[in-house]
């Protein structure tokens, strides 16, 4: 079993999480104006990714650009990784490949703690990514603890590239923001992602 085998129900049950759902969990976070480069890029790439219609296209053409912009906003004091193995706990099925990982470490040659956020890309239905994303967030908690860097919160996102939803995990308390942020609000998406970095730093 791996991250991709978890549903939201199964991961909440297995790891005995307290789940709450709310609208606008991240609504107070200030938007961040995207660069002209990102704005122009999204104007070209979003329709292209939608036309191609695959998870890979959405990841490469939209999600990666958002995360590169995030790194630039923090002068590359943070790092992100795409499509890497994140095998943390084989006994509890916390293994597999993560779409995107964000770390507070600037090192880009290999993953260092603390992992603060995970982004799970889906082709159409974001809810299908909740279980996998939460399992990866639990793995990040354990990875950080094992490395002696036990930050209070780990964050997550599920996205089709076009739409984004965000999650927060503090110990066993899982909060899911059921608000959907469309890519047209890239300033808000960048603001939320930046807020995750700032709250973890």
Short mmCIF file of N, CA, C and O in Angstrom, two decimals, residues 44-144:
data_model
loop_
_atom_site.label_atom_id
_atom_site.label_comp_id
_atom_site.label_asym_id
_atom_site.label_seq_id
_atom_site.Cartn_x
_atom_site.Cartn_y
_atom_site.Cartn_z
N UNK A 44 -1.18 31.75 -20.97
CA UNK A 44 -0.91 30.84 -22.09
C UNK A 44 -1.06 29.38 -21.70
O UNK A 44 -1.57 28.56 -22.48
N UNK A 45 -0.62 29.05 -20.50
CA UNK A 45 -0.50 27.64 -20.13
C UNK A 45 -1.78 27.02 -19.59
O UNK A 45 -2.00 25.81 -19.76
N UNK A 46 -2.62 27.80 -18.92
CA UNK A 46 -3.86 27.23 -18.36
C UNK A 46 -4.75 26.68 -19.47
O UNK A 46 -5.22 25.52 -19.37
N UNK A 47 -5.03 27.43 -20.53
CA UNK A 47 -5.84 26.85 -21.61
C UNK A 47 -5.18 25.64 -22.26
O UNK A 47 -5.86 24.68 -22.63
N UNK A 48 -3.86 25.67 -22.39
CA UNK A 48 -3.14 24.55 -22.99
C UNK A 48 -3.25 23.31 -22.12
O UNK A 48 -3.52 22.21 -22.62
N UNK A 49 -3.05 23.48 -20.80
CA UNK A 49 -3.15 22.34 -19.89
C UNK A 49 -4.57 21.77 -19.89
O UNK A 49 -4.76 20.55 -19.86
N UNK A 50 -5.56 22.65 -19.95
CA UNK A 50 -6.95 22.19 -19.99
C UNK A 50 -7.23 21.41 -21.28
O UNK A 50 -7.94 20.40 -21.27
N UNK A 51 -6.65 21.88 -22.38
CA UNK A 51 -6.87 21.20 -23.66
C UNK A 51 -6.20 19.83 -23.68
O UNK A 51 -6.77 18.85 -24.16
N UNK A 52 -4.99 19.75 -23.12
CA UNK A 52 -4.29 18.46 -23.07
C UNK A 52 -5.04 17.51 -22.15
O UNK A 52 -5.20 16.33 -22.45
N UNK A 53 -5.49 18.06 -21.02
CA UNK A 53 -6.40 17.31 -20.16
C UNK A 53 -5.80 16.22 -19.31
O UNK A 53 -6.52 15.35 -18.83
N UNK A 54 -4.48 16.23 -19.09
CA UNK A 54 -3.87 15.19 -18.26
C UNK A 54 -3.32 15.82 -16.98
O UNK A 54 -2.99 17.01 -16.92
N UNK A 55 -3.20 14.96 -15.96
CA UNK A 55 -2.64 15.39 -14.69
C UNK A 55 -1.21 15.88 -14.87
O UNK A 55 -0.79 16.87 -14.26
N UNK A 56 -0.45 15.20 -15.70
CA UNK A 56 0.96 15.56 -15.94
C UNK A 56 1.06 16.97 -16.54
O UNK A 56 1.89 17.78 -16.12
N UNK A 57 0.20 17.27 -17.51
CA UNK A 57 0.23 18.59 -18.14
C UNK A 57 -0.12 19.68 -17.13
O UNK A 57 0.53 20.73 -17.08
N UNK A 58 -1.12 19.42 -16.31
CA UNK A 58 -1.52 20.42 -15.31
C UNK A 58 -0.41 20.65 -14.30
O UNK A 58 -0.15 21.78 -13.88
N UNK A 59 0.27 19.55 -13.91
CA UNK A 59 1.37 19.67 -12.96
C UNK A 59 2.51 20.48 -13.54
O UNK A 59 3.04 21.39 -12.90
N UNK A 60 2.90 20.14 -14.76
CA UNK A 60 4.08 20.77 -15.37
C UNK A 60 3.82 22.21 -15.81
O UNK A 60 4.71 23.06 -15.70
N UNK A 61 2.63 22.47 -16.32
CA UNK A 61 2.36 23.78 -16.91
C UNK A 61 1.80 24.80 -15.92
O UNK A 61 1.97 26.01 -16.13
N UNK A 62 1.15 24.33 -14.85
CA UNK A 62 0.51 25.27 -13.93
C UNK A 62 1.12 25.18 -12.53
O UNK A 62 1.65 26.15 -12.01
N UNK A 63 1.03 23.99 -11.92
CA UNK A 63 1.44 23.86 -10.52
C UNK A 63 2.92 24.19 -10.34
O UNK A 63 3.30 24.94 -9.43
N UNK A 64 3.76 23.66 -11.20
CA UNK A 64 5.20 23.93 -11.08
C UNK A 64 5.50 25.42 -11.18
O UNK A 64 6.35 25.94 -10.43
N UNK A 65 4.81 26.12 -12.08
CA UNK A 65 5.05 27.56 -12.22
C UNK A 65 4.68 28.32 -10.95
O UNK A 65 5.37 29.26 -10.55
N UNK A 66 3.58 27.92 -10.32
CA UNK A 66 3.16 28.56 -9.07
C UNK A 66 4.22 28.35 -7.99
O UNK A 66 4.59 29.28 -7.26
N UNK A 67 4.76 27.14 -7.90
CA UNK A 67 5.73 26.83 -6.85
C UNK A 67 7.09 27.46 -7.12
O UNK A 67 7.80 27.84 -6.19
N UNK A 68 7.47 27.58 -8.38
CA UNK A 68 8.70 28.31 -8.70
C UNK A 68 8.55 29.78 -8.28
O UNK A 68 9.46 30.37 -7.69
N UNK A 69 7.40 30.35 -8.55
CA UNK A 69 7.14 31.74 -8.14
C UNK A 69 7.23 31.87 -6.62
O UNK A 69 7.79 32.84 -6.10
N UNK A 70 6.68 30.87 -5.90
CA UNK A 70 6.75 30.88 -4.44
C UNK A 70 8.20 30.90 -3.97
O UNK A 70 8.56 31.68 -3.09
N UNK A 71 9.02 30.05 -4.57
CA UNK A 71 10.44 30.02 -4.20
C UNK A 71 11.10 31.36 -4.47
O UNK A 71 11.92 31.84 -3.67
N UNK A 72 10.76 31.98 -5.58
CA UNK A 72 11.34 33.28 -5.92
C UNK A 72 10.92 34.34 -4.91
O UNK A 72 11.72 35.21 -4.54
N UNK A 73 9.68 34.27 -4.44
CA UNK A 73 9.19 35.24 -3.45
C UNK A 73 10.02 35.17 -2.17
O UNK A 73 10.15 36.16 -1.45
N UNK A 74 10.55 33.99 -1.88
CA UNK A 74 11.35 33.80 -0.68
C UNK A 74 12.85 33.73 -0.99
O UNK A 74 13.62 33.21 -0.19
N UNK A 75 13.23 34.26 -2.14
CA UNK A 75 14.64 34.33 -2.54
C UNK A 75 15.33 32.97 -2.44
O UNK A 75 16.49 32.87 -2.06
N UNK A 76 14.58 31.92 -2.77
CA UNK A 76 15.08 30.55 -2.78
C UNK A 76 15.64 30.10 -1.42
O UNK A 76 16.51 29.24 -1.35
N UNK A 77 15.10 30.69 -0.34
CA UNK A 77 15.43 30.19 1.01
C UNK A 77 14.62 28.93 1.31
O UNK A 77 14.85 28.28 2.33
N UNK A 78 13.66 28.62 0.44
CA UNK A 78 12.90 27.38 0.54
C UNK A 78 13.15 26.58 -0.73
O UNK A 78 13.74 27.08 -1.69
N UNK A 79 12.72 25.32 -0.72
CA UNK A 79 12.92 24.48 -1.90
C UNK A 79 11.65 23.70 -2.17
O UNK A 79 10.80 23.54 -1.29
N UNK A 80 11.51 23.25 -3.41
CA UNK A 80 10.42 22.34 -3.70
C UNK A 80 10.91 21.21 -4.57
O UNK A 80 11.86 21.36 -5.35
N UNK A 81 10.26 20.06 -4.41
CA UNK A 81 10.64 18.85 -5.11
C UNK A 81 9.42 18.30 -5.82
O UNK A 81 8.30 18.40 -5.32
N UNK A 82 9.64 17.71 -6.96
CA UNK A 82 8.55 17.20 -7.78
C UNK A 82 8.78 15.73 -8.10
O UNK A 82 9.85 15.35 -8.57
N UNK A 83 7.77 14.90 -7.79
CA UNK A 83 7.80 13.49 -8.18
C UNK A 83 8.89 12.67 -7.55
O UNK A 83 9.46 11.79 -8.19
N UNK A 84 9.18 12.92 -6.27
CA UNK A 84 10.24 12.15 -5.61
C UNK A 84 9.64 11.10 -4.67
O UNK A 84 8.53 11.25 -4.17
N UNK A 85 10.41 10.05 -4.43
CA UNK A 85 10.03 9.05 -3.44
C UNK A 85 10.11 9.67 -2.05
O UNK A 85 11.09 10.35 -1.72
N UNK A 86 9.07 9.39 -1.26
CA UNK A 86 9.04 9.90 0.11
C UNK A 86 8.62 8.74 1.01
O UNK A 86 7.48 8.65 1.47
N UNK A 87 9.55 7.83 1.21
CA UNK A 87 9.29 6.60 1.97
C UNK A 87 9.67 6.82 3.42
O UNK A 87 10.85 6.84 3.77
N UNK A 88 8.66 6.98 4.26
CA UNK A 88 8.88 7.38 5.65
C UNK A 88 8.60 6.24 6.63
O UNK A 88 9.35 6.02 7.57
N UNK A 89 7.51 5.51 6.42
CA UNK A 89 7.08 4.49 7.38
C UNK A 89 6.41 3.35 6.62
O UNK A 89 5.21 3.40 6.33
N UNK A 90 7.18 2.32 6.30
CA UNK A 90 6.65 1.21 5.53
C UNK A 90 5.57 0.45 6.30
O UNK A 90 4.60 -0.03 5.73
N UNK A 91 5.74 0.34 7.60
CA UNK A 91 4.80 -0.42 8.41
C UNK A 91 3.40 0.18 8.36
O UNK A 91 2.40 -0.54 8.41
N UNK A 92 3.32 1.50 8.24
CA UNK A 92 2.03 2.18 8.22
C UNK A 92 1.66 2.69 6.83
O UNK A 92 0.81 3.56 6.69
N UNK A 93 2.31 2.16 5.81
CA UNK A 93 1.98 2.47 4.41
C UNK A 93 2.23 3.92 4.04
O UNK A 93 1.62 4.42 3.10
N UNK A 94 3.11 4.58 4.75
CA UNK A 94 3.44 5.97 4.42
C UNK A 94 4.64 5.96 3.47
O UNK A 94 5.77 6.34 3.83
N UNK A 95 4.37 5.49 2.27
CA UNK A 95 5.41 5.36 1.25
C UNK A 95 4.85 5.76 -0.11
O UNK A 95 3.63 5.76 -0.31
N UNK A 96 5.74 6.05 -1.02
CA UNK A 96 5.32 6.34 -2.38
C UNK A 96 5.90 7.63 -2.91
O UNK A 96 6.79 8.24 -2.30
N UNK A 97 5.39 8.04 -4.04
CA UNK A 97 5.86 9.25 -4.71
C UNK A 97 4.91 10.40 -4.43
O UNK A 97 3.69 10.25 -4.49
N UNK A 98 5.49 11.55 -4.10
CA UNK A 98 4.70 12.76 -3.87
C UNK A 98 4.80 13.67 -5.09
O UNK A 98 5.87 13.81 -5.68
N UNK A 99 3.68 14.26 -5.46
CA UNK A 99 3.70 15.17 -6.60
C UNK A 99 4.63 16.34 -6.35
O UNK A 99 5.53 16.62 -7.13
N UNK A 100 4.40 17.05 -5.23
CA UNK A 100 5.24 18.19 -4.89
C UNK A 100 5.41 18.27 -3.38
O UNK A 100 4.46 18.09 -2.62
N UNK A 101 6.64 18.57 -2.96
CA UNK A 101 6.97 18.78 -1.56
C UNK A 101 7.64 20.15 -1.43
O UNK A 101 8.46 20.53 -2.27
N UNK A 102 7.31 20.86 -0.36
CA UNK A 102 7.94 22.15 -0.08
C UNK A 102 8.67 22.03 1.26
O UNK A 102 8.10 21.57 2.25
N UNK A 103 9.93 22.45 1.28
CA UNK A 103 10.74 22.39 2.49
C UNK A 103 11.25 23.78 2.84
O UNK A 103 11.51 24.60 1.96
N UNK A 104 11.41 24.01 4.14
CA UNK A 104 11.99 25.29 4.58
C UNK A 104 13.50 25.33 4.34
O UNK A 104 14.11 26.37 4.48
N UNK A 105 14.09 24.20 4.00
CA UNK A 105 15.51 24.18 3.69
C UNK A 105 15.75 24.69 2.27
O UNK A 105 14.99 24.38 1.35
N UNK A 106 16.82 25.47 2.06
CA UNK A 106 17.12 25.94 0.70
C UNK A 106 17.79 24.87 -0.17
O UNK A 106 17.90 25.05 -1.37
N UNK A 107 18.23 23.78 0.44
CA UNK A 107 18.94 22.75 -0.32
C UNK A 107 18.07 22.09 -1.36
O UNK A 107 16.94 21.70 -1.07
N UNK A 108 18.58 21.96 -2.57
CA UNK A 108 17.80 21.42 -3.67
C UNK A 108 18.35 20.08 -4.18
O UNK A 108 17.71 19.41 -4.99
N UNK A 109 19.50 19.65 -3.67
CA UNK A 109 20.09 18.40 -4.16
C UNK A 109 19.43 17.17 -3.55
O UNK A 109 19.39 16.11 -4.18
N UNK A 110 18.96 17.28 -2.31
CA UNK A 110 18.19 16.21 -1.69
C UNK A 110 17.25 16.83 -0.66
O UNK A 110 17.48 17.95 -0.20
N UNK A 111 16.23 16.08 -0.30
CA UNK A 111 15.19 16.62 0.59
C UNK A 111 15.71 16.70 2.02
O UNK A 111 16.20 15.72 2.58
N UNK A 112 15.59 17.89 2.60
CA UNK A 112 15.95 18.11 3.99
C UNK A 112 14.73 18.61 4.76
O UNK A 112 13.79 19.17 4.19
N UNK A 113 14.78 18.40 6.08
CA UNK A 113 13.70 18.89 6.93
C UNK A 113 13.83 20.39 7.16
O UNK A 113 14.94 20.92 6.97
N UNK A 114 12.76 21.07 7.54
CA UNK A 114 11.43 20.49 7.70
C UNK A 114 10.60 20.58 6.41
O UNK A 114 10.60 21.59 5.73
N UNK A 115 9.89 19.50 6.13
CA UNK A 115 8.89 19.53 5.07
C UNK A 115 7.66 20.23 5.64
O UNK A 115 7.17 19.87 6.71
N UNK A 116 7.19 21.25 4.95
CA UNK A 116 6.09 22.04 5.52
C UNK A 116 4.79 21.91 4.74
O UNK A 116 3.71 22.18 5.27
N UNK A 117 4.86 21.51 3.48
CA UNK A 117 3.63 21.44 2.69
C UNK A 117 3.78 20.43 1.56
O UNK A 117 4.89 20.19 1.06
N UNK A 118 2.65 19.84 1.20
CA UNK A 118 2.59 18.88 0.11
C UNK A 118 1.46 19.27 -0.81
O UNK A 118 0.37 19.65 -0.36
N UNK A 119 1.72 19.19 -2.09
CA UNK A 119 0.71 19.55 -3.09
C UNK A 119 0.43 18.31 -3.94
O UNK A 119 1.35 17.75 -4.55
N UNK A 120 -0.81 17.91 -3.96
CA UNK A 120 -1.23 16.73 -4.71
C UNK A 120 -2.03 17.19 -5.92
O UNK A 120 -3.06 17.86 -5.78
N UNK A 121 -1.56 16.86 -7.11
CA UNK A 121 -2.23 17.27 -8.35
C UNK A 121 -3.16 16.17 -8.83
O UNK A 121 -2.80 15.00 -8.83
N UNK A 122 -4.36 16.58 -9.20
CA UNK A 122 -5.35 15.64 -9.72
C UNK A 122 -5.86 16.14 -11.07
O UNK A 122 -5.88 17.34 -11.33
N UNK A 123 -6.29 15.21 -11.89
CA UNK A 123 -6.75 15.58 -13.22
C UNK A 123 -8.07 16.34 -13.19
O UNK A 123 -8.23 17.35 -13.86
N UNK A 124 -9.01 15.85 -12.38
CA UNK A 124 -10.33 16.50 -12.36
C UNK A 124 -10.85 16.69 -10.94
O UNK A 124 -11.04 17.81 -10.50
N UNK A 125 -11.08 15.61 -10.21
CA UNK A 125 -11.75 15.68 -8.91
C UNK A 125 -10.73 15.84 -7.78
O UNK A 125 -10.02 14.91 -7.43
N UNK A 126 -10.69 17.04 -7.19
CA UNK A 126 -9.72 17.30 -6.13
C UNK A 126 -9.96 16.44 -4.90
O UNK A 126 -9.03 16.10 -4.17
N UNK A 127 -11.21 16.10 -4.64
CA UNK A 127 -11.53 15.32 -3.44
C UNK A 127 -10.82 13.97 -3.47
O UNK A 127 -10.51 13.41 -2.41
N UNK A 128 -10.55 13.45 -4.66
CA UNK A 128 -9.84 12.19 -4.76
C UNK A 128 -8.41 12.30 -4.24
O UNK A 128 -7.78 11.30 -3.91
N UNK A 129 -7.91 13.51 -4.14
CA UNK A 129 -6.56 13.72 -3.65
C UNK A 129 -6.45 13.93 -2.16
O UNK A 129 -5.35 13.94 -1.61
N UNK A 130 -7.59 14.09 -1.47
CA UNK A 130 -7.55 14.38 -0.04
C UNK A 130 -6.86 13.28 0.76
O UNK A 130 -5.99 13.54 1.59
N UNK A 131 -7.25 12.03 0.54
CA UNK A 131 -6.67 10.93 1.31
C UNK A 131 -5.18 10.83 1.12
O UNK A 131 -4.41 10.69 2.09
N UNK A 132 -4.76 10.90 -0.13
CA UNK A 132 -3.33 10.82 -0.44
C UNK A 132 -2.57 11.99 0.16
O UNK A 132 -1.50 11.82 0.75
N UNK A 133 -3.12 13.18 0.04
CA UNK A 133 -2.45 14.38 0.56
C UNK A 133 -2.31 14.31 2.07
O UNK A 133 -1.25 14.61 2.62
N UNK A 134 -3.37 13.89 2.76
CA UNK A 134 -3.32 13.81 4.23
C UNK A 134 -2.30 12.76 4.66
O UNK A 134 -1.54 12.98 5.62
N UNK A 135 -2.25 11.62 3.98
CA UNK A 135 -1.26 10.60 4.31
C UNK A 135 0.15 11.16 4.15
O UNK A 135 1.04 10.90 4.98
N UNK A 136 0.37 11.94 3.11
CA UNK A 136 1.68 12.55 2.89
C UNK A 136 1.99 13.59 3.98
O UNK A 136 3.15 13.74 4.40
N UNK A 137 0.97 14.29 4.45
CA UNK A 137 1.16 15.27 5.52
C UNK A 137 1.55 14.57 6.82
O UNK A 137 2.42 15.04 7.56
N UNK A 138 0.93 13.43 7.10
CA UNK A 138 1.31 12.64 8.28
C UNK A 138 2.75 12.16 8.14
O UNK A 138 3.53 12.22 9.11
N UNK A 139 3.11 11.72 6.95
CA UNK A 139 4.49 11.29 6.71
C UNK A 139 5.46 12.44 6.94
O UNK A 139 6.54 12.25 7.51
N UNK A 140 5.08 13.64 6.51
CA UNK A 140 5.94 14.81 6.71
C UNK A 140 6.12 15.10 8.20
O UNK A 140 7.22 15.43 8.65
N UNK A 141 5.04 14.98 8.97
CA UNK A 141 5.15 15.15 10.42
C UNK A 141 6.20 14.20 10.99
O UNK A 141 7.06 14.60 11.76
N UNK A 142 6.11 12.93 10.60
CA UNK A 142 7.02 11.91 11.13
C UNK A 142 8.44 12.12 10.64
O UNK A 142 9.40 11.95 11.40
N UNK A 143 8.58 12.52 9.37
CA UNK A 143 9.90 12.81 8.81
C UNK A 143 10.56 13.94 9.59
O UNK A 143 11.73 13.84 9.98
N UNK A 144 9.81 15.00 9.86
CA UNK A 144 10.35 16.14 10.60
C UNK A 144 10.74 15.73 12.02
O UNK A 144 11.80 16.12 12.53
#
